[in-house]
Amino acid sequence: MLDHASNRPALPPEIARRRTFAIISHPDAGKTTLTEKFLLFGGAIQMAGQVRAKGEARRTRSNFMQMEKDRGISVSASAMSFEYGKYRFNLVDTPGHSDFSEDTYRTLTAVDAAVMVIDGAKGVESQTQKLFEVCRMRDLPILTFCNKMDRESRDTFDIIDEIQENLAIDVTPASWPIGMGREFLGCYDLINDRLELMDRADRNVVAESVKIEGLDDPALADHIPADLLEKLREEVEMARELLPRFDRQAMAEGTLTPIWFGSAINSFGVKELMEGIAGYGPEPQVQTATPREVAPEEGKVTGFVFKVQANMDPKHRDRVAFVRLASGHFKRGMKLTHVRTKKPMAISNPVLFLASDRELAEEAWAGDIMGIPNHGQLRIGDALTEGEALRFTGIPSFAPELLQTCRAGDPLKAKHLEKALMQFAEEGAAKIFKPSFGSGFIVGVVGALQFEVLASRIELEYGLPVRFEASQFTSARWVTGDKAAVDKFINANKQHMAIDNDGDQVFLTRMQWDIDRVVRDYPDVTLSATKEMMV
C-alpha cells in the first residue's frame, strides 16, 4: 500500500499508529484544561483537576515546576504519552506564556502537527499569531479547537473569518455549535452527521451522541429547541456553500485547518477533536537533516534533542534531554552514537512521560518523545544515531531581545553562579555571555518574565540569591567570517565582545548604529541574529 501523496511505503503499524503533536494557544485559551481532558479520555488520569484547584493532590498533571503551580501557566514544555483507542498520542506541551517563545519554537520542530486552541470570545490573539507563523514556516498541519463555547462567544462565522484573514489559512468546519453561552447545547458533527449533546451536570462524563440521518432528520426536534434548530440548519447550509470542504491533502500541506467547537472544561468537543487527530492527523513524518533526510520507517534508530530540562527532580541534580525519535525501533540499553562528540552512549534508563509520572521506557518507536537523563552531555540540537554522522537541521536559536547583568548576592559564590548559569544556558532557557572586560555575566532572554523565572530557579535549585541589573547593551549578534577578519574585528571592538556558553564570539550592541557601523567598516565579517543549535 503506497501513500498517494508521497509514494512512500506504508509505515510499520507501531509507527503508523503514533500521533505526535503540540498544542499552541494564547495564555488563558484553555490549553492546560484541554490537555487534562485528553489525558482523561486517554485513560491516563481518573479525574481531571482544575489548574487552581485546592489541595496539592489535584494540581494539574502537566504543570510541575513551582512557578507554574503559582501562576497557573505552563512554563516548561513537557511531553506526555497516552493511548487513545488504537492510537498512541504523544502530546508535547508548549509553554503558553509569550515570554517563553524560543522554547516553544523549538518544541514545534519535534512534532508532526499542531492543535491550535482559540478562545471563542477573543478569537485570534497576538501570541497565537506568532506561534502560527512558526507552524507555517514548517508547513505543519494544523487542527483548530474553538474553546469556551459555554461562555458568551462571538458569531461562528466571525471567528472563522478572523482565522482565515489573520492567519491566511482556509478553515473548514468539522462541527458546528448549537447556541452559545448559557444556551450552548452542543454541536452538530458535520463529518459524521451526528448530534453531540453536552452534559452540563457532570463535567467528567462524556456527553451523549445521537446518530441522525442528516439535518432534515425529524429526530433533531426531540433534542433541540425550534429556534436554535432553525438557526443551525440555516448556518450549516451557508457554511457548506461558503467554506471549503475538508481536504486531507490541503490539511497535510498546512493550508487548510478543520475547526471543532466545544468547551474543554465541560469535556465537550474534546472527544471529536481527538478522533480528528487520530483520523486526520499525520503519522510520523520525514525529518530534515544533512547530509540526507531521515524517514521514520528506516531500520536504524536516530533522534534529536529539542529540549533539555535541568533539575526535574530537585533532589538529584539531573537533567533530562527530550529526544524526538526520527526513525527506527529503540530498545532500552541500546548504544547510540552522540554525533557531536562522536562518543557512544549506552541509553540505559530512558523515560517516557505519562503526565507527571515518568516510567522507564523498554522500547520506543519513531515519533515517540523520550527523556534521557544525563549530566550535561546532551545539548539542544544534538543528534543520536547508530553511527551515522547526521545533523538534524532547522532547530533555531534566536538572539535575545533583552540583556541584563547578573551578579551573585554573595561575591564569594561567583563560581557557583557560573555553574548555575551554564546549566540554564545548556537547557536553552537563556543565553549567557561572558564579557571580555569586567566581571559578572550578561544574561540574554527573549521575554522579560524569564528573568524572574531564572532568579527564582537559581535561588530554589542552587540556594543562590542573585541580582539582575540593567546592562548598557541591548542586543547581541553572533560573529562569523574569515578567521583573520574576525580576529581583527575582535581586537578593535574588545569592549563589545563576549563569549557565549558554546565558546562562540558574540558582539554586544547598544543600538542599531553599532550594527550599521560594523556592516560598513567590516564587510568580511557577518553578524547574525540566529544560529542553528548545531555542532
mmCIF file of N, CA, C and O in Angstrom, residues 26-98:
data_model
loop_
_atom_site.group_PDB
_atom_site.id
_atom_site.type_symbol
_atom_site.label_atom_id
_atom_site.label_comp_id
_atom_site.label_asym_id
_atom_site.label_seq_id
_atom_site.Cartn_x
_atom_site.Cartn_y
_atom_site.Cartn_z
ATOM 1 N N HIS A 26 -2.919 31.087 22.882
ATOM 2 C CA HIS A 26 -2.636 32.264 23.684
ATOM 3 C C HIS A 26 -2.825 31.853 25.144
ATOM 4 O O HIS A 26 -3.629 30.972 25.424
ATOM 5 N N PRO A 27 -2.107 32.492 26.097
ATOM 6 C CA PRO A 27 -2.375 32.176 27.501
ATOM 7 C C PRO A 27 -3.881 32.323 27.774
ATOM 8 O O PRO A 27 -4.516 33.187 27.178
ATOM 9 N N ASP A 28 -4.407 31.496 28.637
ATOM 10 C CA ASP A 28 -5.828 31.556 29.039
ATOM 11 C C ASP A 28 -6.825 31.039 28.019
ATOM 12 O O ASP A 28 -8.012 31.151 28.248
ATOM 13 N N ALA A 29 -6.368 30.499 26.899
ATOM 14 C CA ALA A 29 -7.384 29.999 25.963
ATOM 15 C C ALA A 29 -7.889 28.636 26.414
ATOM 16 O O ALA A 29 -8.832 28.097 25.859
ATOM 17 N N GLY A 30 -7.222 28.052 27.423
ATOM 18 C CA GLY A 30 -7.722 26.787 27.955
ATOM 19 C C GLY A 30 -6.905 25.580 27.549
ATOM 20 O O GLY A 30 -7.374 24.452 27.533
ATOM 21 N N LYS A 31 -5.639 25.833 27.217
ATOM 22 C CA LYS A 31 -4.785 24.742 26.754
ATOM 23 C C LYS A 31 -4.544 23.693 27.830
ATOM 24 O O LYS A 31 -4.590 22.493 27.566
ATOM 25 N N THR A 32 -4.295 24.153 29.058
ATOM 26 C CA THR A 32 -3.997 23.184 30.124
ATOM 27 C C THR A 32 -5.218 22.316 30.411
ATOM 28 O O THR A 32 -5.117 21.112 30.595
ATOM 29 N N THR A 33 -6.400 22.958 30.397
ATOM 30 C CA THR A 33 -7.633 22.196 30.620
ATOM 31 C C THR A 33 -7.820 21.160 29.516
ATOM 32 O O THR A 33 -8.187 20.013 29.775
ATOM 33 N N LEU A 34 -7.558 21.570 28.287
ATOM 34 C CA LEU A 34 -7.718 20.649 27.159
ATOM 35 C C LEU A 34 -6.759 19.462 27.313
ATOM 36 O O LEU A 34 -7.130 18.309 27.107
ATOM 37 N N THR A 35 -5.510 19.773 27.709
ATOM 38 C CA THR A 35 -4.517 18.716 27.912
ATOM 39 C C THR A 35 -5.027 17.704 28.938
ATOM 40 O O THR A 35 -4.943 16.494 28.748
ATOM 41 N N GLU A 36 -5.578 18.256 30.037
ATOM 42 C CA GLU A 36 -6.139 17.408 31.085
ATOM 43 C C GLU A 36 -7.190 16.455 30.553
ATOM 44 O O GLU A 36 -7.242 15.294 30.904
ATOM 45 N N LYS A 37 -8.096 17.013 29.710
ATOM 46 C CA LYS A 37 -9.208 16.207 29.216
ATOM 47 C C LYS A 37 -8.708 15.147 28.240
ATOM 48 O O LYS A 37 -9.239 14.049 28.177
ATOM 49 N N PHE A 38 -7.656 15.493 27.469
ATOM 50 C CA PHE A 38 -7.045 14.487 26.596
ATOM 51 C C PHE A 38 -6.609 13.298 27.444
ATOM 52 O O PHE A 38 -6.849 12.146 27.102
ATOM 53 N N LEU A 39 -5.922 13.616 28.551
ATOM 54 C CA LEU A 39 -5.413 12.548 29.409
ATOM 55 C C LEU A 39 -6.570 11.763 30.008
ATOM 56 O O LEU A 39 -6.501 10.551 30.179
ATOM 57 N N LEU A 40 -7.645 12.485 30.333
ATOM 58 C CA LEU A 40 -8.805 11.831 30.928
ATOM 59 C C LEU A 40 -9.411 10.836 29.939
ATOM 60 O O LEU A 40 -9.664 9.674 30.260
ATOM 61 N N PHE A 41 -9.621 11.290 28.688
ATOM 62 C CA PHE A 41 -10.206 10.392 27.682
ATOM 63 C C PHE A 41 -9.231 9.304 27.288
ATOM 64 O O PHE A 41 -9.619 8.243 26.835
ATOM 65 N N GLY A 42 -7.939 9.611 27.420
ATOM 66 C CA GLY A 42 -6.941 8.610 27.078
ATOM 67 C C GLY A 42 -6.760 7.634 28.224
ATOM 68 O O GLY A 42 -5.889 6.773 28.179
ATOM 69 N N GLY A 43 -7.567 7.791 29.281
ATOM 70 C CA GLY A 43 -7.497 6.857 30.411
ATOM 71 C C GLY A 43 -6.267 7.073 31.272
ATOM 72 O O GLY A 43 -5.919 6.238 32.097
ATOM 73 N N ALA A 44 -5.569 8.220 31.078
ATOM 74 C CA ALA A 44 -4.341 8.394 31.851
ATOM 75 C C ALA A 44 -4.605 8.924 33.259
ATOM 76 O O ALA A 44 -3.854 8.662 34.167
ATOM 77 N N ILE A 45 -5.676 9.704 33.435
ATOM 78 C CA ILE A 45 -5.985 10.140 34.800
ATOM 79 C C ILE A 45 -7.463 9.904 35.074
ATOM 80 O O ILE A 45 -8.289 10.069 34.194
ATOM 81 N N GLN A 46 -7.763 9.581 36.295
ATOM 82 C CA GLN A 46 -9.144 9.285 36.661
ATOM 83 C C GLN A 46 -9.960 10.566 36.778
ATOM 84 O O GLN A 46 -11.113 10.606 36.462
ATOM 85 N N MET A 47 -9.320 11.622 37.277
ATOM 86 C CA MET A 47 -10.101 12.823 37.495
ATOM 87 C C MET A 47 -9.302 14.033 37.028
ATOM 88 O O MET A 47 -8.172 14.214 37.431
ATOM 89 N N ALA A 48 -9.896 14.830 36.167
ATOM 90 C CA ALA A 48 -9.167 15.994 35.683
ATOM 91 C C ALA A 48 -9.219 17.074 36.753
ATOM 92 O O ALA A 48 -10.281 17.418 37.232
ATOM 93 N N GLY A 49 -8.066 17.610 37.129
ATOM 94 C CA GLY A 49 -8.050 18.594 38.216
ATOM 95 C C GLY A 49 -8.027 19.982 37.635
ATOM 96 O O GLY A 49 -7.373 20.245 36.653
ATOM 97 N N GLN A 50 -8.726 20.895 38.265
ATOM 98 C CA GLN A 50 -8.658 22.286 37.853
ATOM 99 C C GLN A 50 -7.243 22.803 38.073
ATOM 100 O O GLN A 50 -6.594 22.402 39.029
ATOM 101 N N VAL A 51 -6.796 23.730 37.246
ATOM 102 C CA VAL A 51 -5.435 24.236 37.405
ATOM 103 C C VAL A 51 -5.239 24.840 38.790
ATOM 104 O O VAL A 51 -4.246 24.653 39.440
ATOM 105 N N ARG A 52 -6.232 25.616 39.237
ATOM 106 C CA ARG A 52 -6.039 26.279 40.521
ATOM 107 C C ARG A 52 -6.869 25.621 41.614
ATOM 108 O O ARG A 52 -7.286 26.275 42.562
ATOM 109 N N ALA A 53 -7.142 24.340 41.452
ATOM 110 C CA ALA A 53 -7.971 23.652 42.454
ATOM 111 C C ALA A 53 -7.260 23.632 43.797
ATOM 112 O O ALA A 53 -6.054 23.799 43.877
ATOM 113 N N LYS A 54 -8.031 23.384 44.855
ATOM 114 C CA LYS A 54 -7.406 23.362 46.183
ATOM 115 C C LYS A 54 -6.709 22.026 46.386
ATOM 116 O O LYS A 54 -7.110 21.016 45.847
ATOM 117 N N GLY A 55 -5.666 22.075 47.223
ATOM 118 C CA GLY A 55 -5.026 20.798 47.583
ATOM 119 C C GLY A 55 -3.996 20.384 46.564
ATOM 120 O O GLY A 55 -4.266 20.335 45.384
ATOM 121 N N GLU A 56 -2.802 20.083 47.034
ATOM 122 C CA GLU A 56 -1.715 19.675 46.147
ATOM 123 C C GLU A 56 -2.119 18.505 45.270
ATOM 124 O O GLU A 56 -1.695 18.367 44.151
ATOM 125 N N ALA A 57 -2.920 17.593 45.845
ATOM 126 C CA ALA A 57 -3.195 16.338 45.151
ATOM 127 C C ALA A 57 -3.862 16.583 43.816
ATOM 128 O O ALA A 57 -3.674 15.834 42.866
ATOM 129 N N ARG A 58 -4.644 17.664 43.738
ATOM 130 C CA ARG A 58 -5.384 17.869 42.495
ATOM 131 C C ARG A 58 -4.685 18.814 41.551
ATOM 132 O O ARG A 58 -5.286 19.280 40.600
ATOM 133 N N ARG A 59 -3.452 19.157 41.829
ATOM 134 C CA ARG A 59 -2.742 20.055 40.919
ATOM 135 C C ARG A 59 -2.742 19.465 39.508
ATOM 136 O O ARG A 59 -2.617 18.254 39.347
ATOM 137 N N THR A 60 -2.838 20.347 38.540
ATOM 138 C CA THR A 60 -2.837 19.872 37.163
ATOM 139 C C THR A 60 -1.633 18.989 36.882
ATOM 140 O O THR A 60 -0.531 19.300 37.296
ATOM 141 N N ARG A 61 -1.872 17.939 36.110
ATOM 142 C CA ARG A 61 -0.802 16.961 35.922
ATOM 143 C C ARG A 61 0.313 17.467 35.022
ATOM 144 O O ARG A 61 1.426 17.009 35.106
ATOM 145 N N SER A 62 0.006 18.402 34.118
ATOM 146 C CA SER A 62 1.071 18.726 33.170
ATOM 147 C C SER A 62 1.961 19.870 33.637
ATOM 148 O O SER A 62 2.922 20.193 32.999
ATOM 149 N N ASN A 63 1.629 20.520 34.753
ATOM 150 C CA ASN A 63 2.473 21.629 35.220
ATOM 151 C C ASN A 63 3.207 21.202 36.471
ATOM 152 O O ASN A 63 2.581 20.985 37.484
ATOM 153 N N PHE A 64 4.557 21.094 36.428
ATOM 154 C CA PHE A 64 5.154 20.602 37.667
ATOM 155 C C PHE A 64 6.157 21.539 38.318
ATOM 156 O O PHE A 64 6.573 21.294 39.430
ATOM 157 N N MET A 65 6.599 22.599 37.657
ATOM 158 C CA MET A 65 7.558 23.457 38.350
ATOM 159 C C MET A 65 6.825 24.383 39.305
ATOM 160 O O MET A 65 5.713 24.809 39.036
ATOM 161 N N GLN A 66 7.479 24.721 40.410
ATOM 162 C CA GLN A 66 6.832 25.522 41.443
ATOM 163 C C GLN A 66 6.189 26.787 40.860
ATOM 164 O O GLN A 66 5.051 27.111 41.135
ATOM 165 N N MET A 67 6.953 27.459 40.010
ATOM 166 C CA MET A 67 6.436 28.715 39.486
ATOM 167 C C MET A 67 5.181 28.501 38.646
ATOM 168 O O MET A 67 4.278 29.319 38.627
ATOM 169 N N GLU A 68 5.110 27.366 37.941
ATOM 170 C CA GLU A 68 3.922 27.099 37.142
ATOM 171 C C GLU A 68 2.738 26.911 38.056
ATOM 172 O O GLU A 68 1.638 27.342 37.763
ATOM 173 N N LYS A 69 2.985 26.223 39.179
ATOM 174 C CA LYS A 69 1.872 25.987 40.090
ATOM 175 C C LYS A 69 1.381 27.324 40.635
ATOM 176 O O LYS A 69 0.182 27.539 40.774
ATOM 177 N N ASP A 70 2.326 28.221 40.924
ATOM 178 C CA ASP A 70 1.913 29.508 41.489
ATOM 179 C C ASP A 70 1.156 30.345 40.467
ATOM 180 O O ASP A 70 0.222 31.038 40.795
ATOM 181 N N ARG A 71 1.583 30.301 39.230
ATOM 182 C CA ARG A 71 0.985 31.211 38.252
ATOM 183 C C ARG A 71 -0.065 30.563 37.375
ATOM 184 O O ARG A 71 -0.705 31.242 36.581
ATOM 185 N N GLY A 72 -0.161 29.232 37.463
ATOM 186 C CA GLY A 72 -1.135 28.572 36.595
ATOM 187 C C GLY A 72 -0.769 28.665 35.131
ATOM 188 O O GLY A 72 -1.625 28.714 34.267
ATOM 189 N N ILE A 73 0.542 28.743 34.829
ATOM 190 C CA ILE A 73 0.925 28.735 33.409
ATOM 191 C C ILE A 73 1.917 27.611 33.194
ATOM 192 O O ILE A 73 2.609 27.206 34.115
ATOM 193 N N SER A 74 1.964 27.110 31.973
ATOM 194 C CA SER A 74 2.919 26.048 31.670
ATOM 195 C C SER A 74 4.211 26.709 31.241
ATOM 196 O O SER A 74 4.268 27.304 30.181
ATOM 197 N N VAL A 75 5.242 26.615 32.067
ATOM 198 C CA VAL A 75 6.495 27.274 31.737
ATOM 199 C C VAL A 75 7.422 26.346 30.977
ATOM 200 O O VAL A 75 8.095 26.727 30.049
ATOM 201 N N SER A 76 7.459 25.094 31.386
ATOM 202 C CA SER A 76 8.414 24.206 30.735
ATOM 203 C C SER A 76 7.648 23.253 29.840
ATOM 204 O O SER A 76 6.623 22.732 30.238
ATOM 205 N N ALA A 77 8.145 23.067 28.634
ATOM 206 C CA ALA A 77 7.401 22.203 27.718
ATOM 207 C C ALA A 77 7.647 20.762 28.123
ATOM 208 O O ALA A 77 8.751 20.274 28.017
ATOM 209 N N SER A 78 6.648 20.097 28.596
ATOM 210 C CA SER A 78 6.881 18.699 28.939
ATOM 211 C C SER A 78 6.108 17.830 27.957
ATOM 212 O O SER A 78 5.252 18.310 27.237
ATOM 213 N N ALA A 79 6.447 16.560 27.943
ATOM 214 C CA ALA A 79 5.841 15.670 26.962
ATOM 215 C C ALA A 79 4.991 14.646 27.684
ATOM 216 O O ALA A 79 5.322 14.246 28.789
ATOM 217 N N MET A 80 3.905 14.241 27.088
ATOM 218 C CA MET A 80 3.069 13.217 27.691
ATOM 219 C C MET A 80 2.642 12.228 26.619
ATOM 220 O O MET A 80 2.321 12.624 25.506
ATOM 221 N N SER A 81 2.634 10.958 26.992
ATOM 222 C CA SER A 81 2.194 9.945 26.033
ATOM 223 C C SER A 81 1.003 9.217 26.626
ATOM 224 O O SER A 81 0.988 8.957 27.816
ATOM 225 N N PHE A 82 0.030 8.909 25.797
ATOM 226 C CA PHE A 82 -1.106 8.128 26.289
ATOM 227 C C PHE A 82 -1.753 7.426 25.108
ATOM 228 O O PHE A 82 -1.568 7.807 23.951
ATOM 229 N N GLU A 83 -2.504 6.375 25.428
ATOM 230 C CA GLU A 83 -3.159 5.601 24.375
ATOM 231 C C GLU A 83 -4.566 6.164 24.178
ATOM 232 O O GLU A 83 -5.207 6.575 25.137
ATOM 233 N N TYR A 84 -5.024 6.177 22.941
ATOM 234 C CA TYR A 84 -6.421 6.550 22.691
ATOM 235 C C TYR A 84 -6.923 5.603 21.619
ATOM 236 O O TYR A 84 -6.492 5.679 20.467
ATOM 237 N N GLY A 85 -7.792 4.668 22.014
ATOM 238 C CA GLY A 85 -8.218 3.640 21.066
ATOM 239 C C GLY A 85 -6.994 2.896 20.583
ATOM 240 O O GLY A 85 -6.134 2.517 21.368
ATOM 241 N N LYS A 86 -6.857 2.752 19.263
ATOM 242 C CA LYS A 86 -5.692 2.000 18.788
ATOM 243 C C LYS A 86 -4.496 2.915 18.541
ATOM 244 O O LYS A 86 -3.476 2.500 18.007
ATOM 245 N N TYR A 87 -4.639 4.196 18.910
ATOM 246 C CA TYR A 87 -3.570 5.158 18.625
ATOM 247 C C TYR A 87 -2.721 5.435 19.848
ATOM 248 O O TYR A 87 -3.165 5.290 20.969
ATOM 249 N N ARG A 88 -1.496 5.870 19.571
ATOM 250 C CA ARG A 88 -0.621 6.300 20.651
ATOM 251 C C ARG A 88 -0.404 7.805 20.452
ATOM 252 O O ARG A 88 0.174 8.218 19.450
ATOM 253 N N PHE A 89 -0.911 8.621 21.382
ATOM 254 C CA PHE A 89 -0.746 10.070 21.270
ATOM 255 C C PHE A 89 0.493 10.497 22.037
ATOM 256 O O PHE A 89 0.665 10.122 23.192
ATOM 257 N N ASN A 90 1.350 11.282 21.404
ATOM 258 C CA ASN A 90 2.469 11.922 22.102
ATOM 259 C C ASN A 90 2.195 13.408 22.067
ATOM 260 O O ASN A 90 2.281 14.033 21.009
ATOM 261 N N LEU A 91 1.840 13.947 23.209
ATOM 262 C CA LEU A 91 1.486 15.354 23.262
ATOM 263 C C LEU A 91 2.658 16.112 23.852
ATOM 264 O O LEU A 91 3.117 15.798 24.952
ATOM 265 N N VAL A 92 3.178 17.067 23.103
ATOM 266 C CA VAL A 92 4.281 17.865 23.617
ATOM 267 C C VAL A 92 3.686 19.197 24.022
ATOM 268 O O VAL A 92 3.107 19.908 23.198
ATOM 269 N N ASP A 93 3.781 19.510 25.303
ATOM 270 C CA ASP A 93 3.132 20.703 25.812
ATOM 271 C C ASP A 93 4.035 21.898 25.531
ATOM 272 O O ASP A 93 5.218 21.850 25.831
ATOM 273 N N THR A 94 3.492 22.955 24.943
ATOM 274 C CA THR A 94 4.323 24.142 24.697
ATOM 275 C C THR A 94 4.073 25.154 25.798
ATOM 276 O O THR A 94 2.952 25.291 26.251
ATOM 277 N N PRO A 95 5.100 25.884 26.212
ATOM 278 C CA PRO A 95 4.885 26.899 27.239
ATOM 279 C C PRO A 95 3.888 27.917 26.699
ATOM 280 O O PRO A 95 4.031 28.374 25.577
ATOM 281 N N GLY A 96 2.871 28.223 27.484
ATOM 282 C CA GLY A 96 1.814 29.080 26.954
ATOM 283 C C GLY A 96 2.132 30.544 27.072
ATOM 284 O O GLY A 96 1.459 31.377 26.498
ATOM 285 N N HIS A 97 3.160 30.916 27.828
ATOM 286 C CA HIS A 97 3.362 32.331 28.060
ATOM 287 C C HIS A 97 4.213 32.947 26.966
ATOM 288 O O HIS A 97 5.175 32.354 26.524
ATOM 289 N N SER A 98 3.860 34.153 26.547
ATOM 290 C CA SER A 98 4.528 34.735 25.378
ATOM 291 C C SER A 98 6.025 34.900 25.595
ATOM 292 O O SER A 98 6.793 34.945 24.659
#
